[in-house]
mmCIF file of C-alpha atoms and ligand atoms in Angstrom:
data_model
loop_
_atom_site.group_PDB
_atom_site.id
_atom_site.type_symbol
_atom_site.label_atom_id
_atom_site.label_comp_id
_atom_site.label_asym_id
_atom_site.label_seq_id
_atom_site.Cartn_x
_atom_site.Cartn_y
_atom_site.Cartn_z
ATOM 1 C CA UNK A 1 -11.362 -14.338 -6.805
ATOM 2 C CA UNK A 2 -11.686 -10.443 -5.529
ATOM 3 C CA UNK A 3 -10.219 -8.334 -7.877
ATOM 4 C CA UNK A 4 -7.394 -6.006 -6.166
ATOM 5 C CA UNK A 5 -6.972 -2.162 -6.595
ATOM 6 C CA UNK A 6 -3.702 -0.945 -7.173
ATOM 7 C CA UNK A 7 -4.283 3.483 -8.263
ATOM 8 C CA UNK A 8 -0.673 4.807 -9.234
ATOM 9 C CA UNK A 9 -0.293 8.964 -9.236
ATOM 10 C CA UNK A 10 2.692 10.852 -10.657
ATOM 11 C CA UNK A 11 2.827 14.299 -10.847
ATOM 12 C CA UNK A 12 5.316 17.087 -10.158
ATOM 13 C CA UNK A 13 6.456 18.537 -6.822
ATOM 14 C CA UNK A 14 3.435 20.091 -4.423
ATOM 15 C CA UNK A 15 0.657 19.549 -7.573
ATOM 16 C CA UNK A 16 -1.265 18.245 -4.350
ATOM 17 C CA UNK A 17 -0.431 14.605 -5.652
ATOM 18 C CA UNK A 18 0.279 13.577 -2.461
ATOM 19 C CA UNK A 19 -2.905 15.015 -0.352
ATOM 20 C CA UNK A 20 -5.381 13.217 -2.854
ATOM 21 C CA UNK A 21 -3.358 9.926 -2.847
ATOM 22 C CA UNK A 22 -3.968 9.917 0.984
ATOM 23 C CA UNK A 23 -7.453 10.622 0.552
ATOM 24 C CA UNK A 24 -8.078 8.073 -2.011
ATOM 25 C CA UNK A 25 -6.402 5.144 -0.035
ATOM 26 C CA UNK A 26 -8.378 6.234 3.030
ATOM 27 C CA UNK A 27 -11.550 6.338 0.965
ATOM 28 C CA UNK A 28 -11.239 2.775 0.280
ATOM 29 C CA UNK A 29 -9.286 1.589 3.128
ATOM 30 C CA UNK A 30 -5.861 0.457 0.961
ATOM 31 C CA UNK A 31 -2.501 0.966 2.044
ATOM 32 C CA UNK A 32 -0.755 3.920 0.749
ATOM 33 C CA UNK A 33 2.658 4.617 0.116
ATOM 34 C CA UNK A 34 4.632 7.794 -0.786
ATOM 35 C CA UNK A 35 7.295 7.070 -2.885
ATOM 36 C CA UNK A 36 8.690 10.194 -2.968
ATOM 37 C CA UNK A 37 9.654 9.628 1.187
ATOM 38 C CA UNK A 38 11.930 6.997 0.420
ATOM 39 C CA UNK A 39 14.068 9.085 -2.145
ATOM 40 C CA UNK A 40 13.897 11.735 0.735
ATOM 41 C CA UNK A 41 15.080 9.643 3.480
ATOM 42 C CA UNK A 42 17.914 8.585 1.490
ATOM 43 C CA UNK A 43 18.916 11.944 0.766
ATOM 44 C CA UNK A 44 18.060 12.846 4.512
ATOM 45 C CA UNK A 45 20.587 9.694 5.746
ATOM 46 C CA UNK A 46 23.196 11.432 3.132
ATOM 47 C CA UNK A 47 22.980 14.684 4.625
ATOM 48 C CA UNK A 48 23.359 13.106 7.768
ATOM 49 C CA UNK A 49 26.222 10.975 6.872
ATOM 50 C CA UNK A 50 28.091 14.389 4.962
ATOM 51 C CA UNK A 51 27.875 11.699 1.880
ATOM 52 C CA UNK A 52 29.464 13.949 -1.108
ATOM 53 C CA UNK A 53 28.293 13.398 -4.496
ATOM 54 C CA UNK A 54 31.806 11.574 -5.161
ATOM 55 C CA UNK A 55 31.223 8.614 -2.697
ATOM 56 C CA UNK A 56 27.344 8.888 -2.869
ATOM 57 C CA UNK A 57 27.211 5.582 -5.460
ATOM 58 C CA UNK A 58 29.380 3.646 -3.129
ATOM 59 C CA UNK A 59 27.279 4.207 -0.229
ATOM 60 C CA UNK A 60 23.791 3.313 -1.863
ATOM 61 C CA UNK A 61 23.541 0.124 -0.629
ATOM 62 C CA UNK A 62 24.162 1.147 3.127
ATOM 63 C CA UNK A 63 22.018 4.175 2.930
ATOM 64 C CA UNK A 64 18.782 1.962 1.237
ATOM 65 C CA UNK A 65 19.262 -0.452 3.971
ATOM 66 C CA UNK A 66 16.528 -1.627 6.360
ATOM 67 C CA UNK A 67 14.260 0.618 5.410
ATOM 68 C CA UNK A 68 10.556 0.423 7.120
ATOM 69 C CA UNK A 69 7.396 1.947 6.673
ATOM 70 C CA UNK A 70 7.867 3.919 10.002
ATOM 71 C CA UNK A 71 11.247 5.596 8.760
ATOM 72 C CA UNK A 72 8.992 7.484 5.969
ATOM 73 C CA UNK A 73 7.377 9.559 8.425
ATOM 74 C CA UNK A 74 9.155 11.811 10.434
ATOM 75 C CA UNK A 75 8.541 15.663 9.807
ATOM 76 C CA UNK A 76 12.294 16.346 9.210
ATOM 77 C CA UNK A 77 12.084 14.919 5.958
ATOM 78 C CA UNK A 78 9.942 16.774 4.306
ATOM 79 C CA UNK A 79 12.469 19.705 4.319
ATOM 80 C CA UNK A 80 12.827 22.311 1.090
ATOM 81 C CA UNK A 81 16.555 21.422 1.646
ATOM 82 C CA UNK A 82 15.906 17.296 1.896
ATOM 83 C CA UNK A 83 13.607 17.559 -0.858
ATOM 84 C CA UNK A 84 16.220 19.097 -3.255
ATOM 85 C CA UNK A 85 18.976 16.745 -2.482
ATOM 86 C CA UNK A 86 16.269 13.769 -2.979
ATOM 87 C CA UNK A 87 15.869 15.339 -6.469
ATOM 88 C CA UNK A 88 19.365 15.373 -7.226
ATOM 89 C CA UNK A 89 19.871 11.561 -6.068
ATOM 90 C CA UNK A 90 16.977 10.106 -8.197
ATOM 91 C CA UNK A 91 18.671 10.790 -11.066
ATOM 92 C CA UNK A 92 20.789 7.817 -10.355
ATOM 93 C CA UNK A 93 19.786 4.819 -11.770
ATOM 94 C CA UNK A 94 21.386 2.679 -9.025
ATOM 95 C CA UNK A 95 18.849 4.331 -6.757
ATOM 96 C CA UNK A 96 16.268 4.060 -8.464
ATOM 97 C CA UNK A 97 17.020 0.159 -8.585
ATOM 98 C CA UNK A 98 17.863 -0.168 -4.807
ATOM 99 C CA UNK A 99 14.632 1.338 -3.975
ATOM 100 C CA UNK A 100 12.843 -0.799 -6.658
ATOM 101 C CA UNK A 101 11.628 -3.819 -4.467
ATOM 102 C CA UNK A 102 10.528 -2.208 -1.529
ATOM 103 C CA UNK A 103 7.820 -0.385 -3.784
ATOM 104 C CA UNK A 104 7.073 -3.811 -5.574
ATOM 105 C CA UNK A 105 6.972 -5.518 -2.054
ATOM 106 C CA UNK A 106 4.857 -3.021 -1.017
ATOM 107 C CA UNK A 107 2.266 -3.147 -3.798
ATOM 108 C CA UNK A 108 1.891 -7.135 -3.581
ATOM 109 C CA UNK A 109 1.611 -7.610 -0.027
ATOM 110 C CA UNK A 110 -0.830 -4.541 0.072
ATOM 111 C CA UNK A 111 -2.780 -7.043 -3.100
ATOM 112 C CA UNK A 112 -2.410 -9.997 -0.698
ATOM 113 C CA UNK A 113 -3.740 -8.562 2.629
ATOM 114 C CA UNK A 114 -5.884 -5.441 1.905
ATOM 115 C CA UNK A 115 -6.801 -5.639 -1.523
ATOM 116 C CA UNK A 116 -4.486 -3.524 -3.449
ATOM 117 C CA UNK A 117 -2.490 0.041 -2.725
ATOM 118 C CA UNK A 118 -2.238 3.582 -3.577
ATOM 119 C CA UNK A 119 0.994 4.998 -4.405
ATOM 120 C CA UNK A 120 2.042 8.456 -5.403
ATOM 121 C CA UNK A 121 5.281 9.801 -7.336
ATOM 122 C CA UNK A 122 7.321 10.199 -10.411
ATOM 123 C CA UNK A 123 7.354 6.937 -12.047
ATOM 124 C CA UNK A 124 4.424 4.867 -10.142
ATOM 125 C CA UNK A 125 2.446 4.817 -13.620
ATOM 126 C CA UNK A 126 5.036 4.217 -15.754
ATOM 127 C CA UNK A 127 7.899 2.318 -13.948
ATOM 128 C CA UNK A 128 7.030 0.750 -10.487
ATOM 129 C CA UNK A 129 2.820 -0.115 -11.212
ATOM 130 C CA UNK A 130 2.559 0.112 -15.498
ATOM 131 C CA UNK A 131 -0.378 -2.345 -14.650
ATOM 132 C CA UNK A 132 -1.981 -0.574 -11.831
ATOM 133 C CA UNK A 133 -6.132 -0.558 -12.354
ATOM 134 C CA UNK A 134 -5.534 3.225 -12.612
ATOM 135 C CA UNK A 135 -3.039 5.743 -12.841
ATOM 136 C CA UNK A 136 -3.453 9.519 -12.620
ATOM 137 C CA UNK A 137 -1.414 12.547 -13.382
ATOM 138 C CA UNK A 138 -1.900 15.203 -11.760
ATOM 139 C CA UNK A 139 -0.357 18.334 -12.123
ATOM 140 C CA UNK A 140 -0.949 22.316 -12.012
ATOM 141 C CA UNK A 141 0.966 25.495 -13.182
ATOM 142 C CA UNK A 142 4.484 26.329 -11.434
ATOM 143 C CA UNK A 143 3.251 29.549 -10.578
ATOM 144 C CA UNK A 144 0.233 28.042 -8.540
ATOM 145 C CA UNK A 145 1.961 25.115 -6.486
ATOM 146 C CA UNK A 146 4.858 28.236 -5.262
ATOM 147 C CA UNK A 147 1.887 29.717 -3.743
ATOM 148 C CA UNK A 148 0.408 26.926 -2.370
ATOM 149 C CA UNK A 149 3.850 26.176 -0.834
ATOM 150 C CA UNK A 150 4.485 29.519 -0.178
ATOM 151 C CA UNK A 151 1.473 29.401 1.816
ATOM 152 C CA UNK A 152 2.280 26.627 3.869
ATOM 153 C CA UNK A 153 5.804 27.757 4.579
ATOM 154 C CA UNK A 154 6.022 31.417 4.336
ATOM 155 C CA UNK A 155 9.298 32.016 3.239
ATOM 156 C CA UNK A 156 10.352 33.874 0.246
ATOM 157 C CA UNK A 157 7.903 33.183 -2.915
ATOM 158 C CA UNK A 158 10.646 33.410 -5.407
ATOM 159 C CA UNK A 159 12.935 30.975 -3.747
ATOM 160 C CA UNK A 160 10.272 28.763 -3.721
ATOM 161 C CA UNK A 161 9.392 29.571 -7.470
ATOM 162 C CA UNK A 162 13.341 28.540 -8.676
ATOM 163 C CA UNK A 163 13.470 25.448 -6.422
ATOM 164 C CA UNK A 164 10.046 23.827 -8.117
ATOM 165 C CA UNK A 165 11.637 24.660 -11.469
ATOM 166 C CA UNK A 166 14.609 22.844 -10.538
ATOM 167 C CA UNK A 167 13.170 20.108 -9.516
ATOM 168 C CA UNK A 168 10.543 19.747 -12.132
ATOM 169 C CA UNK A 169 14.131 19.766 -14.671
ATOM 170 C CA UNK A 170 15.625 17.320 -12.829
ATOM 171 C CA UNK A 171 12.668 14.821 -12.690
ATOM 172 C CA UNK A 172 11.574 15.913 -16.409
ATOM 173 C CA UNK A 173 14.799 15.301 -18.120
ATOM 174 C CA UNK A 174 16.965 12.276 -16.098
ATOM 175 C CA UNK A 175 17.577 9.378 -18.590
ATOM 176 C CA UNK A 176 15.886 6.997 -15.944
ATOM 177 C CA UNK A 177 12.002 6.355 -15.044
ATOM 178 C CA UNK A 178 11.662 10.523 -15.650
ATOM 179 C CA UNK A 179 8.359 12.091 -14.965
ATOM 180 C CA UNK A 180 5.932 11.524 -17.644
ATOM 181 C CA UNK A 181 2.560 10.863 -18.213
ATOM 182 C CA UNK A 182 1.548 7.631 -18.901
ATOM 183 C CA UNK A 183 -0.191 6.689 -22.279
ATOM 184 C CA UNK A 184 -3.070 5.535 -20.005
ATOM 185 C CA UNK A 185 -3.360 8.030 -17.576
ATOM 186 C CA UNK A 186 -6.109 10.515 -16.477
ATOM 187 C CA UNK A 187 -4.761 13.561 -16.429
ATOM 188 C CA UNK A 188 -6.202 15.923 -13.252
ATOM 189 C CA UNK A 189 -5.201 19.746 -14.044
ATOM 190 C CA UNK A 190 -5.625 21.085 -9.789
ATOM 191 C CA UNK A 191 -4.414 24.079 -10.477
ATOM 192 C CA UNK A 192 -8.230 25.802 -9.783
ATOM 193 C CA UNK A 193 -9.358 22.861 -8.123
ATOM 194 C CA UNK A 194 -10.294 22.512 -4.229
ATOM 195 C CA UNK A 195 -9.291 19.330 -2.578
ATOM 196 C CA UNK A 196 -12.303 18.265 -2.088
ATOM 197 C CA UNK A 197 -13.389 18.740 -6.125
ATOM 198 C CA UNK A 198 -9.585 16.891 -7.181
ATOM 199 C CA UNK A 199 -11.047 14.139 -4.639
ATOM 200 C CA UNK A 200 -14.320 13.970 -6.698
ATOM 201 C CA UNK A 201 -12.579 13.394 -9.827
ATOM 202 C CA UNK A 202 -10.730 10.383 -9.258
ATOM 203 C CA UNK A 203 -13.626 8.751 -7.448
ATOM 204 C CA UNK A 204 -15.681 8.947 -10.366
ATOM 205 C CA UNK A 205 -13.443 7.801 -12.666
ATOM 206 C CA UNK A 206 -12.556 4.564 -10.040
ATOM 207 C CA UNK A 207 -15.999 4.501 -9.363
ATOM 208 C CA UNK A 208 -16.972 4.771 -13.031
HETATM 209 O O1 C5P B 301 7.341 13.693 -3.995
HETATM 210 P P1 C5P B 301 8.479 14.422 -3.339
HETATM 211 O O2 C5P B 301 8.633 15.817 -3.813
HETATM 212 O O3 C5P B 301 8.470 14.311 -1.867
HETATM 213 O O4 C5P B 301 9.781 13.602 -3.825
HETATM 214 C C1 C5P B 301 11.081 14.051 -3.555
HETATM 215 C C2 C5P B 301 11.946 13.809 -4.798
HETATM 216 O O5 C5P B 301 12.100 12.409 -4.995
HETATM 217 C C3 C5P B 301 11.345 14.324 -6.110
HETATM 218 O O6 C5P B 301 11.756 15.652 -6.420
HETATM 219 C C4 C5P B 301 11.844 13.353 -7.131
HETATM 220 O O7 C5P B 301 13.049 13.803 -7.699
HETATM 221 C C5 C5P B 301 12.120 12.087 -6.362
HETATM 222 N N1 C5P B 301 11.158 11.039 -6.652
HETATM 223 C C6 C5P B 301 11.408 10.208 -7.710
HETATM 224 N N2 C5P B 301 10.578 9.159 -7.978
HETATM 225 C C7 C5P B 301 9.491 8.954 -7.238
HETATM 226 C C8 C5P B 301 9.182 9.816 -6.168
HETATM 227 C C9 C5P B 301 10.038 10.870 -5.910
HETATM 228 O O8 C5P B 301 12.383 10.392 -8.417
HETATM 229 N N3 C5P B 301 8.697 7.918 -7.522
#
């Protein structure tokens, strides 16, 4: 029987997690998912809805429901102001359990018709794939990723500075599936490193 490929990467918000992920599963033609859009389109259906933090439980199983690959897309997700509302909302476990299958669904059909997946996040190594062929963490100084993003956004530096640091506390210290890395993870510091050379790395090691 072929042997599947399932790679797992965690790491904290704009460490470029997401842009190697995407490079990866191109490289060897595997689905990829980005868990991180789901948490964001639930928060982005919440804003929508005026959901308060009150009634925000209650509503989880409306808001996680028929979600498809297609919904992850859209630009207006991938807000500053819908990314710190999908920080806030992963904290809860009841989330974080409503959103549970669709990754595992994903992985196994991804197995079953192209081989395996690629998935990037906060708990793909440790909670949704701990038996992924390999799992990466990759990560860089706070300082750096506010420039990067302050680079791609030009807005104010130190508003971008506070909001990373906010959401690396939230997704560092929540009681459930917080960002960690795994026992068996290879850790990628791309802080000083060019796509191109964070690319590199993980291919060798798969490769290897
Ligand atoms: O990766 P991205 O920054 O787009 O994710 C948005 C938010 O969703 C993160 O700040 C994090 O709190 C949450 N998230 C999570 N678990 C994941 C992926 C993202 O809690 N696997």
């Amino acid at each position: 029987m072929k042997k599947s490929l399932v790679i797992a990467i965690d790491g904290p918000s704009s460490s470029g997690k997401g842009t190697l992920a995407k490079k990866i599963a191109r490289h060897f033609d595997l689905p990829y998912l980005n868990t991180g859009a789901l948490y964001r389109l639930v928060a982005f259906r919440a804003l929508e809805q005026k959901i308060d933090t009150n009634s925000f439980e209650s509503k989880i199983s409306d808001l996680v429901k028929n979600i498809t690959e297609a919904d992850l897309e859209p630009d207006e997700l991938f807000s500053e102001k819908v990314g710190a509302v999908a920080s806030v909302i992963a904290k809860n476990p009841k989330l974080r359990a409503a959103l549970f299958d669709f990754q595992k669904d994903f992985v196994a059909l991804g197995k079953k018709e192209k081989g395996g997946a690629v998935l990037d996040g906060r708990d793909t190594t440790t909670v949704i794939c701990p038996d992924a062929d390999f799992k990466f963490y990759v990560t860089a100084d706070v300082e750096i990723r506010a420039q990067r993003r302050f680079n791609q956004l030009q807005t104010s530096y130190d508003e971008i500075l506070a909001q990373l640091k906010k959401r690396d506390e939230n997704d560092l210290n929540r009681s459930d599936a917080p960002l960690k890395i795994a026992a068996d993870a290879h850790v990628i510091d791309n802080g000083n490193l060019s796509i191109e050379e964070g690319f590199q790395k993980i291919l060798q090691i798969v490769k290897s």
